[in-house]
PDB file of C-alpha atoms in Angstrom:
ATOM      1  CA  UNK A   1     -61.417 264.936  98.789  1.00  0.00           C
ATOM      2  CA  UNK A   2     -63.108 264.598  95.473  1.00  0.00           C
ATOM      3  CA  UNK A   3     -66.465 266.236  96.739  1.00  0.00           C
ATOM      4  CA  UNK A   4     -64.337 269.241  97.881  1.00  0.00           C
ATOM      5  CA  UNK A   5     -64.327 268.848 100.949  1.00  0.00           C
ATOM      6  CA  UNK A   6     -61.296 269.559 102.752  1.00  0.00           C
ATOM      7  CA  UNK A   7     -59.921 267.006 105.097  1.00  0.00           C
ATOM      8  CA  UNK A   8     -56.881 269.214 106.898  1.00  0.00           C
ATOM      9  CA  UNK A   9     -52.988 269.429 106.471  1.00  0.00           C
ATOM     10  CA  UNK A  10     -50.567 266.300 105.925  1.00  0.00           C
ATOM     11  CA  UNK A  11     -49.280 266.045 109.155  1.00  0.00           C
ATOM     12  CA  UNK A  12     -46.634 263.577 107.585  1.00  0.00           C
ATOM     13  CA  UNK A  13     -45.968 259.856 106.313  1.00  0.00           C
ATOM     14  CA  UNK A  14     -44.902 256.469 107.614  1.00  0.00           C
ATOM     15  CA  UNK A  15     -43.655 253.590 105.395  1.00  0.00           C
ATOM     16  CA  UNK A  16     -46.078 250.378 106.815  1.00  0.00           C
ATOM     17  CA  UNK A  17     -44.249 248.126 104.349  1.00  0.00           C
ATOM     18  CA  UNK A  18     -46.620 247.595 101.515  1.00  0.00           C
ATOM     19  CA  UNK A  19     -47.811 251.238 101.048  1.00  0.00           C
ATOM     20  CA  UNK A  20     -47.408 254.419 102.846  1.00  0.00           C
ATOM     21  CA  UNK A  21     -49.979 255.724 105.221  1.00  0.00           C
ATOM     22  CA  UNK A  22     -50.381 259.608 105.640  1.00  0.00           C
ATOM     23  CA  UNK A  23     -51.549 261.412 108.898  1.00  0.00           C
ATOM     24  CA  UNK A  24     -53.630 264.208 107.923  1.00  0.00           C
ATOM     25  CA  UNK A  25     -54.974 266.406 110.742  1.00  0.00           C
ATOM     26  CA  UNK A  26     -58.516 268.661 110.824  1.00  0.00           C
ATOM     27  CA  UNK A  27     -57.473 272.775 112.266  1.00  0.00           C
ATOM     28  CA  UNK A  28     -60.352 274.002 114.624  1.00  0.00           C
ATOM     29  CA  UNK A  29     -62.550 272.240 117.100  1.00  0.00           C
ATOM     30  CA  UNK A  30     -62.378 271.026 120.264  1.00  0.00           C
ATOM     31  CA  UNK A  31     -60.506 267.982 118.820  1.00  0.00           C
ATOM     32  CA  UNK A  32     -59.243 267.998 115.485  1.00  0.00           C
ATOM     33  CA  UNK A  33     -59.454 264.572 114.333  1.00  0.00           C
ATOM     34  CA  UNK A  34     -56.601 262.651 112.138  1.00  0.00           C
ATOM     35  CA  UNK A  35     -57.289 261.013 109.397  1.00  0.00           C
ATOM     36  CA  UNK A  36     -54.496 257.713 108.335  1.00  0.00           C
ATOM     37  CA  UNK A  37     -54.817 258.033 104.196  1.00  0.00           C
ATOM     38  CA  UNK A  38     -52.762 254.426 101.974  1.00  0.00           C
ATOM     39  CA  UNK A  39     -50.860 256.798  99.707  1.00  0.00           C
ATOM     40  CA  UNK A  40     -52.213 254.603  96.600  1.00  0.00           C
ATOM     41  CA  UNK A  41     -52.048 256.358  93.965  1.00  0.00           C
ATOM     42  CA  UNK A  42     -55.045 256.340  91.233  1.00  0.00           C
ATOM     43  CA  UNK A  43     -57.041 254.313  93.881  1.00  0.00           C
ATOM     44  CA  UNK A  44     -56.712 256.871  97.105  1.00  0.00           C
ATOM     45  CA  UNK A  45     -55.021 259.630  95.717  1.00  0.00           C
ATOM     46  CA  UNK A  46     -55.729 261.404  92.733  1.00  0.00           C
ATOM     47  CA  UNK A  47     -54.347 263.534  92.435  1.00  0.00           C
ATOM     48  CA  UNK A  48     -51.280 265.932  93.781  1.00  0.00           C
ATOM     49  CA  UNK A  49     -50.565 269.732  92.832  1.00  0.00           C
ATOM     50  CA  UNK A  50     -46.979 270.552  94.825  1.00  0.00           C
ATOM     51  CA  UNK A  51     -47.215 274.142  93.208  1.00  0.00           C
ATOM     52  CA  UNK A  52     -50.595 274.483  94.584  1.00  0.00           C
ATOM     53  CA  UNK A  53     -49.656 272.410  98.308  1.00  0.00           C
ATOM     54  CA  UNK A  54     -53.209 271.092  97.321  1.00  0.00           C
ATOM     55  CA  UNK A  55     -53.908 266.927  97.167  1.00  0.00           C
ATOM     56  CA  UNK A  56     -57.231 264.889  95.687  1.00  0.00           C
ATOM     57  CA  UNK A  57     -58.188 262.253  97.937  1.00  0.00           C
ATOM     58  CA  UNK A  58     -60.973 260.044  97.332  1.00  0.00           C
ATOM     59  CA  UNK A  59     -61.959 258.971 100.975  1.00  0.00           C
ATOM     60  CA  UNK A  60     -65.602 259.699 103.248  1.00  0.00           C
ATOM     61  CA  UNK A  61     -64.396 262.966 105.218  1.00  0.00           C
ATOM     62  CA  UNK A  62     -66.904 261.097 107.954  1.00  0.00           C
ATOM     63  CA  UNK A  63     -64.400 258.114 108.437  1.00  0.00           C
ATOM     64  CA  UNK A  64     -62.197 258.393 111.420  1.00  0.00           C
ATOM     65  CA  UNK A  65     -59.699 256.502 112.040  1.00  0.00           C
ATOM     66  CA  UNK A  66     -57.928 258.246 115.430  1.00  0.00           C
TER      67      UNK A  66
END
């Protein structure tokens, strides 16, 4: 996140019609959580660095979608 929290790794992306949604899975823990993030540039997705395999998002890690 923009605050430096690691949400997890991108598992997959799907199209909803209006915008893509990214499924991010946390690693570790007894029950790994999933985050569903809308792929909206500048609003949620702040930067993407393919060389570093890093995406920075503006997202609250406590917001659970599953």
